[in-house]
PDB file of C-alpha atoms and ligand atoms in Angstrom:
ATOM      1  CA  MET A   1      27.952 -24.963  15.603  1.00 95.00           C
ATOM      2  CA  LEU A   2      25.891 -22.481  14.957  1.00 98.00           C
ATOM      3  CA  LYS A   3      22.536 -23.367  12.353  1.00 98.00           C
ATOM      4  CA  ILE A   4      22.214 -20.828   9.428  1.00 98.00           C
ATOM      5  CA  GLY A   5      19.393 -21.664   7.120  1.00 98.00           C
ATOM      6  CA  VAL A   6      19.715 -20.260   3.243  1.00 98.00           C
ATOM      7  CA  LEU A   7      16.054 -19.494   1.781  1.00 98.00           C
ATOM      8  CA  ALA A   8      16.669 -21.890  -1.436  1.00 98.00           C
ATOM      9  CA  LEU A   9      13.812 -21.122  -3.833  1.00 98.00           C
ATOM     10  CA  GLN A  10      15.633 -19.570  -6.010  1.00 97.00           C
ATOM     11  CA  GLY A  11      18.977 -17.366  -6.640  1.00 96.00           C
ATOM     12  CA  ALA A  12      22.291 -17.326  -5.654  1.00 96.00           C
ATOM     13  CA  PHE A  13      21.985 -19.637  -2.992  1.00 98.00           C
ATOM     14  CA  ILE A  14      24.466 -22.054  -3.719  1.00 98.00           C
ATOM     15  CA  GLU A  15      27.501 -19.943  -2.966  1.00 98.00           C
ATOM     16  CA  HIS A  16      26.212 -18.275   0.854  1.00 98.00           C
ATOM     17  CA  VAL A  17      25.889 -21.738   2.059  1.00 98.00           C
ATOM     18  CA  HIS A  18      29.227 -21.941   0.570  1.00 98.00           C
ATOM     19  CA  MET A  19      30.791 -18.888   2.588  1.00 98.00           C
ATOM     20  CA  LEU A  20      28.765 -20.008   5.826  1.00 98.00           C
ATOM     21  CA  ARG A  21      30.992 -23.632   6.222  1.00 98.00           C
ATOM     22  CA  ARG A  22      34.138 -21.806   4.856  1.00 98.00           C
ATOM     23  CA  ALA A  23      33.159 -19.546   7.490  1.00 98.00           C
ATOM     24  CA  GLY A  24      32.566 -22.457  10.203  1.00 97.00           C
ATOM     25  CA  ALA A  25      28.986 -22.859   9.964  1.00 98.00           C
ATOM     26  CA  GLU A  26      26.194 -25.805   9.466  1.00 98.00           C
ATOM     27  CA  ALA A  27      24.724 -24.355   6.291  1.00 98.00           C
ATOM     28  CA  VAL A  28      20.912 -25.617   5.541  1.00 98.00           C
ATOM     29  CA  GLU A  29      18.690 -25.490   2.289  1.00 98.00           C
ATOM     30  CA  VAL A  30      14.708 -24.543   3.216  1.00 98.00           C
ATOM     31  CA  ARG A  31      12.203 -24.570   0.877  1.00 98.00           C
ATOM     32  CA  LEU A  32       9.833 -25.841   3.363  1.00 97.00           C
ATOM     33  CA  PRO A  33       8.395 -23.763   6.816  1.00 98.00           C
ATOM     34  CA  GLU A  34       9.028 -27.349   8.581  1.00 98.00           C
ATOM     35  CA  GLU A  35      12.850 -26.328   7.820  1.00 98.00           C
ATOM     36  CA  LEU A  36      13.105 -23.253   9.538  1.00 98.00           C
ATOM     37  CA  ASP A  37      12.563 -25.324  13.017  1.00 97.00           C
ATOM     38  CA  GLY A  38      16.190 -25.144  15.193  1.00 97.00           C
ATOM     39  CA  LEU A  39      18.125 -22.504  12.463  1.00 98.00           C
ATOM     40  CA  ASP A  40      19.584 -20.253  14.467  1.00 98.00           C
ATOM     41  CA  GLY A  41      19.564 -17.885  11.495  1.00 98.00           C
ATOM     42  CA  LEU A  42      18.577 -17.534   8.243  1.00 98.00           C
ATOM     43  CA  ILE A  43      20.061 -15.827   4.825  1.00 98.00           C
ATOM     44  CA  ILE A  44      17.860 -14.126   1.937  1.00 98.00           C
ATOM     45  CA  PRO A  45      19.643 -14.620  -1.350  1.00 98.00           C
ATOM     46  CA  GLY A  46      19.655 -12.878  -3.994  1.00 97.00           C
ATOM     47  CA  GLY A  47      18.511 -13.993  -7.111  1.00 96.00           C
ATOM     48  CA  GLU A  48      14.760 -11.516  -7.943  1.00 95.00           C
ATOM     49  CA  SER A  49      12.909 -11.037  -5.505  1.00 96.00           C
ATOM     50  CA  THR A  50       9.288 -11.001  -7.236  1.00 95.00           C
ATOM     51  CA  THR A  51       9.615 -15.081  -7.944  1.00 96.00           C
ATOM     52  CA  ILE A  52      10.970 -15.225  -4.947  1.00 96.00           C
ATOM     53  CA  GLY A  53       8.271 -13.024  -3.362  1.00 95.00           C
ATOM     54  CA  LYS A  54       5.739 -15.586  -5.618  1.00 95.00           C
ATOM     55  CA  LEU A  55       7.438 -18.803  -5.171  1.00 96.00           C
ATOM     56  CA  ALA A  56       7.452 -17.985  -1.297  1.00 96.00           C
ATOM     57  CA  ALA A  57       4.009 -18.055  -0.828  1.00 95.00           C
ATOM     58  CA  SER A  58       3.188 -20.593  -2.929  1.00 95.00           C
ATOM     59  CA  ALA A  59       5.144 -23.337  -0.694  1.00 95.00           C
ATOM     60  CA  SER A  60       2.909 -21.135   2.511  1.00 96.00           C
ATOM     61  CA  LEU A  61       7.046 -19.684   3.418  1.00 97.00           C
ATOM     62  CA  VAL A  62       5.657 -16.175   3.966  1.00 96.00           C
ATOM     63  CA  LYS A  63       3.977 -16.155   7.121  1.00 97.00           C
ATOM     64  CA  PRO A  64       6.462 -18.662   8.882  1.00 98.00           C
ATOM     65  CA  LEU A  65       9.776 -16.518   6.946  1.00 98.00           C
ATOM     66  CA  ARG A  66       7.922 -13.074   8.339  1.00 97.00           C
ATOM     67  CA  GLU A  67       7.710 -15.194  12.538  1.00 98.00           C
ATOM     68  CA  PHE A  68      11.579 -16.378  12.194  1.00 98.00           C
ATOM     69  CA  ALA A  69      13.050 -12.888  10.729  1.00 98.00           C
ATOM     70  CA  CYS A  70      10.472 -11.209  14.109  1.00 96.00           C
ATOM     71  CA  SER A  71      12.359 -12.603  15.720  1.00 95.00           C
ATOM     72  CA  ARG A  72      15.928 -14.583  14.946  1.00 97.00           C
ATOM     73  CA  PRO A  73      18.652 -12.833  13.148  1.00 98.00           C
ATOM     74  CA  THR A  74      18.123 -12.746   9.107  1.00 98.00           C
ATOM     75  CA  TRP A  75      20.042 -11.504   6.540  1.00 98.00           C
ATOM     76  CA  GLY A  76      18.610 -10.422   3.405  1.00 98.00           C
ATOM     77  CA  THR A  77      21.294 -10.044   0.577  1.00 98.00           C
ATOM     78  CA  CYS A  78      20.386  -7.835  -2.828  1.00 97.00           C
ATOM     79  CA  ALA A  79      16.552  -9.001  -3.921  1.00 97.00           C
ATOM     80  CA  GLY A  80      16.349 -10.620   0.210  1.00 98.00           C
ATOM     81  CA  MET A  81      17.018  -7.025   1.011  1.00 98.00           C
ATOM     82  CA  ILE A  82      14.154  -5.790  -0.534  1.00 97.00           C
ATOM     83  CA  PHE A  83      12.379  -8.937   0.267  1.00 96.00           C
ATOM     84  CA  LEU A  84      12.891  -7.489   4.019  1.00 97.00           C
ATOM     85  CA  ALA A  85      11.997  -4.522   3.557  1.00 97.00           C
ATOM     86  CA  ARG A  86       8.712  -2.148   5.360  1.00 96.00           C
ATOM     87  CA  GLU A  87       7.904  -0.320   1.530  1.00 94.00           C
ATOM     88  CA  LEU A  88       9.635   0.136  -2.063  1.00 95.00           C
ATOM     89  CA  ASP A  89       9.708   2.556  -4.027  1.00 93.00           C
ATOM     90  CA  ASN A  90       7.508   2.589  -7.097  1.00 79.00           C
ATOM     91  CA  HIS A  91       6.978  -1.353  -6.977  1.00 77.00           C
ATOM     92  CA  ALA A  92       3.539  -3.886  -5.626  1.00 84.00           C
ATOM     93  CA  GLN A  93       4.243  -7.471  -4.721  1.00 87.00           C
ATOM     94  CA  PRO A  94       4.847  -9.867  -1.720  1.00 88.00           C
ATOM     95  CA  ILE A  95       7.351  -9.106   0.696  1.00 92.00           C
ATOM     96  CA  LEU A  96       7.736  -9.709   4.134  1.00 94.00           C
ATOM     97  CA  ALA A  97       7.637  -5.256   5.220  1.00 94.00           C
ATOM     98  CA  LEU A  98       9.894  -6.275   8.850  1.00 96.00           C
ATOM     99  CA  MET A  99      12.899  -3.846   7.883  1.00 98.00           C
ATOM    100  CA  ASP A 100      12.263  -0.397   8.755  1.00 98.00           C
ATOM    101  CA  ILE A 101      13.948   1.188   5.091  1.00 98.00           C
ATOM    102  CA  SER A 102      12.143   1.654   1.810  1.00 97.00           C
ATOM    103  CA  VAL A 103      14.296   0.686  -1.175  1.00 97.00           C
ATOM    104  CA  ASP A 104      14.061   0.769  -4.889  1.00 95.00           C
ATOM    105  CA  ARG A 105      14.582  -2.108  -6.391  1.00 93.00           C
ATOM    106  CA  ASN A 106      16.714  -1.779  -9.716  1.00 87.00           C
ATOM    107  CA  ALA A 107      17.931   2.102  -8.628  1.00 91.00           C
ATOM    108  CA  PHE A 108      20.905   1.522 -10.687  1.00 89.00           C
ATOM    109  CA  GLY A 109      18.690   1.212 -14.236  1.00 82.00           C
ATOM    110  CA  ARG A 110      19.793  -0.776 -16.860  1.00 72.00           C
ATOM    111  CA  GLN A 111      22.630   1.854 -18.079  1.00 66.00           C
ATOM    112  CA  LEU A 112      24.877   0.309 -14.946  1.00 77.00           C
ATOM    113  CA  ASP A 113      23.568  -3.544 -14.761  1.00 84.00           C
ATOM    114  CA  SER A 114      26.660  -4.680 -12.570  1.00 92.00           C
ATOM    115  CA  PHE A 115      28.970  -3.092 -11.443  1.00 94.00           C
ATOM    116  CA  GLU A 116      31.936  -3.366  -8.451  1.00 96.00           C
ATOM    117  CA  THR A 117      33.106  -0.902  -6.375  1.00 97.00           C
ATOM    118  CA  ASP A 118      35.091  -0.715  -2.667  1.00 97.00           C
ATOM    119  CA  LEU A 119      32.938   0.609  -0.019  1.00 98.00           C
ATOM    120  CA  ALA A 120      33.737   1.508   3.752  1.00 97.00           C
ATOM    121  CA  VAL A 121      33.008  -0.469   6.101  1.00 97.00           C
ATOM    122  CA  PRO A 122      33.947   0.028   9.648  1.00 97.00           C
ATOM    123  CA  ALA A 123      31.785  -2.900  11.383  1.00 95.00           C
ATOM    124  CA  LEU A 124      34.286  -4.791   9.104  1.00 96.00           C
ATOM    125  CA  GLY A 125      38.084  -3.580   9.796  1.00 96.00           C
ATOM    126  CA  ASP A 126      39.511  -0.592   8.066  1.00 96.00           C
ATOM    127  CA  THR A 127      39.991  -2.874   5.004  1.00 97.00           C
ATOM    128  CA  PRO A 128      37.904  -1.579   2.403  1.00 97.00           C
ATOM    129  CA  TRP A 129      35.180  -4.185   1.286  1.00 98.00           C
ATOM    130  CA  HIS A 130      35.368  -5.163  -2.140  1.00 98.00           C
ATOM    131  CA  ALA A 131      30.643  -5.084  -3.393  1.00 98.00           C
ATOM    132  CA  VAL A 132      30.008  -6.547  -5.639  1.00 97.00           C
ATOM    133  CA  PHE A 133      26.429  -5.313  -7.379  1.00 97.00           C
ATOM    134  CA  ILE A 134      24.160  -6.897  -9.478  1.00 95.00           C
ATOM    135  CA  ARG A 135      21.199  -5.185 -11.102  1.00 94.00           C
ATOM    136  CA  ALA A 136      21.108  -3.658  -6.923  1.00 96.00           C
ATOM    137  CA  PRO A 137      18.528  -1.746  -5.154  1.00 96.00           C
ATOM    138  CA  VAL A 138      19.037   1.293  -3.055  1.00 97.00           C
ATOM    139  CA  VAL A 139      17.960   1.686   0.583  1.00 98.00           C
ATOM    140  CA  THR A 140      15.754   5.459   0.124  1.00 98.00           C
ATOM    141  CA  ALA A 141      14.994   6.172   3.517  1.00 98.00           C
ATOM    142  CA  VAL A 142      15.919   4.992   7.361  1.00 98.00           C
ATOM    143  CA  GLY A 143      13.742   5.049  10.522  1.00 98.00           C
ATOM    144  CA  ASP A 144      15.174   5.431  13.434  1.00 97.00           C
ATOM    145  CA  ASP A 145      15.819   2.949  14.514  1.00 97.00           C
ATOM    146  CA  VAL A 146      18.293   0.943  11.524  1.00 98.00           C
ATOM    147  CA  GLU A 147      21.780   1.859  11.769  1.00 98.00           C
ATOM    148  CA  VAL A 148      23.975   2.212   8.422  1.00 98.00           C
ATOM    149  CA  LEU A 149      26.346   0.110   7.701  1.00 98.00           C
ATOM    150  CA  ALA A 150      27.796   1.185   3.922  1.00 98.00           C
ATOM    151  CA  ARG A 151      26.997   4.244   1.577  1.00 98.00           C
ATOM    152  CA  LEU A 152      28.087   4.346  -1.977  1.00 97.00           C
ATOM    153  CA  GLU A 153      30.249   7.250  -2.919  1.00 95.00           C
ATOM    154  CA  ASP A 154      27.233   9.623  -3.364  1.00 95.00           C
ATOM    155  CA  GLY A 155      26.788   8.789  -0.268  1.00 97.00           C
ATOM    156  CA  ARG A 156      23.586   6.584  -1.804  1.00 97.00           C
ATOM    157  CA  ILE A 157      22.882   3.858   1.324  1.00 98.00           C
ATOM    158  CA  VAL A 158      23.374  -0.546   0.192  1.00 98.00           C
ATOM    159  CA  ALA A 159      24.046  -1.812   3.653  1.00 98.00           C
ATOM    160  CA  VAL A 160      21.584  -1.574   6.782  1.00 98.00           C
ATOM    161  CA  ARG A 161      21.260  -2.892   9.946  1.00 98.00           C
ATOM    162  CA  GLN A 162      18.192  -3.185  12.616  1.00 98.00           C
ATOM    163  CA  ASP A 163      19.051  -4.560  15.650  1.00 96.00           C
ATOM    164  CA  HIS A 164      18.855  -8.917  14.492  1.00 97.00           C
ATOM    165  CA  LEU A 165      18.402  -7.504  11.021  1.00 98.00           C
ATOM    166  CA  LEU A 166      21.155  -6.957   8.175  1.00 98.00           C
ATOM    167  CA  ALA A 167      20.187  -6.448   5.200  1.00 98.00           C
ATOM    168  CA  THR A 168      23.021  -5.225   1.954  1.00 98.00           C
ATOM    169  CA  ALA A 169      22.290  -4.620  -1.817  1.00 98.00           C
ATOM    170  CA  PHE A 170      26.089  -6.167  -3.204  1.00 98.00           C
ATOM    171  CA  HIS A 171      26.678  -9.799  -2.766  1.00 98.00           C
ATOM    172  CA  PRO A 172      29.307 -11.265  -0.147  1.00 97.00           C
ATOM    173  CA  GLU A 173      29.023 -14.257  -1.272  1.00 97.00           C
ATOM    174  CA  LEU A 174      30.521 -13.757  -4.313  1.00 96.00           C
ATOM    175  CA  THR A 175      33.327 -12.059  -3.170  1.00 96.00           C
ATOM    176  CA  GLU A 176      36.360 -14.468  -1.821  1.00 95.00           C
ATOM    177  CA  ASP A 177      36.618 -12.231   1.247  1.00 97.00           C
ATOM    178  CA  LEU A 178      34.381 -14.025   4.473  1.00 98.00           C
ATOM    179  CA  ARG A 179      34.509 -11.067   6.598  1.00 98.00           C
ATOM    180  CA  PHE A 180      30.611 -10.368   6.445  1.00 98.00           C
ATOM    181  CA  HIS A 181      29.643 -14.211   6.237  1.00 98.00           C
ATOM    182  CA  ALA A 182      31.770 -14.063   9.822  1.00 98.00           C
ATOM    183  CA  TRP A 183      29.872 -10.733  10.726  1.00 97.00           C
ATOM    184  CA  PHE A 184      26.825 -12.028  10.245  1.00 98.00           C
ATOM    185  CA  LEU A 185      27.903 -15.437  12.769  1.00 98.00           C
ATOM    186  CA  GLN A 186      28.441 -13.173  15.321  1.00 97.00           C
ATOM    187  CA  LEU A 187      25.515 -11.029  15.296  1.00 97.00           C
ATOM    188  CA  VAL A 188      23.497 -14.438  15.611  1.00 98.00           C
ATOM    189  CA  GLN A 189      25.608 -15.719  18.227  1.00 96.00           C
ATOM    190  CA  GLN A 190      25.195 -12.451  20.650  1.00 94.00           C
ATOM    191  CA  ALA A 191      21.395 -13.451  20.202  1.00 91.00           C
ATOM    192  CA  ASP A 192      21.491 -16.531  21.303  1.00 68.00           C
TER     193      ASP A 192
HETATM  194  N1  LIG B   1      16.659  -6.185  -8.603  1.00 78.56           N
HETATM  195  C1  LIG B   1      16.398  -7.474  -8.237  1.00 78.56           C
HETATM  196  C2  LIG B   1      15.657  -7.410  -7.908  1.00 78.56           C
HETATM  197  O1  LIG B   1      14.699  -6.633  -7.950  1.00 78.56           O
HETATM  198  C3  LIG B   1      17.558  -7.691  -7.650  1.00 78.56           C
HETATM  199  C4  LIG B   1      18.909  -8.482  -7.840  1.00 78.56           C
HETATM  200  C5  LIG B   1      20.231  -8.904  -6.786  1.00 78.56           C
HETATM  201  O2  LIG B   1      19.500 -10.045  -5.866  1.00 78.56           O
HETATM  202  N2  LIG B   1      21.300  -9.253  -7.499  1.00 78.56           N
HETATM  203  O3  LIG B   1      14.523  -8.164  -7.189  1.00 78.56           O
END
């Protein structure tokens, strides 16, 4: 059985744990560097990216997380996407700077704090994905090695993959649809 860690410093980590278990994986909460040992993959959840960054720094987790995500499949949702990005538009905060994407942290502003919409995600099949956005970021630039998985109707990029790294601006763990978690598990399986 695949063993997947979920960074459990702050935010919506328990929902990922439940989804991973439903998708047939072993899920463990990660709060200490040694808890990364032996994991097949990792999820960095949504929450507040500045808080996750600060807590990761005080738990001496930034370097171990970077080393882990350099070689093992890692998926960031929302704040996790921000934490994986190479560059943030207009913000200075600790990030892992691993994925070749630029991210606008609160792209929808205060007027549109959260919303839900159906997205085409060809990697998951023909059925649209019901995406839940909460104070969501968007990807404003991608490098050559980055595959765009989903865009909003206006063209803004909200899901990307670069090799073994996956990032979504929305929250698949807040739906009942297991397809994204199942797809991530497939990436993990293929990385072995
Ligand atoms: N905008 C938040 C941040 O900057 C992310 C919101 C979320 O994860 N739902 O961290």
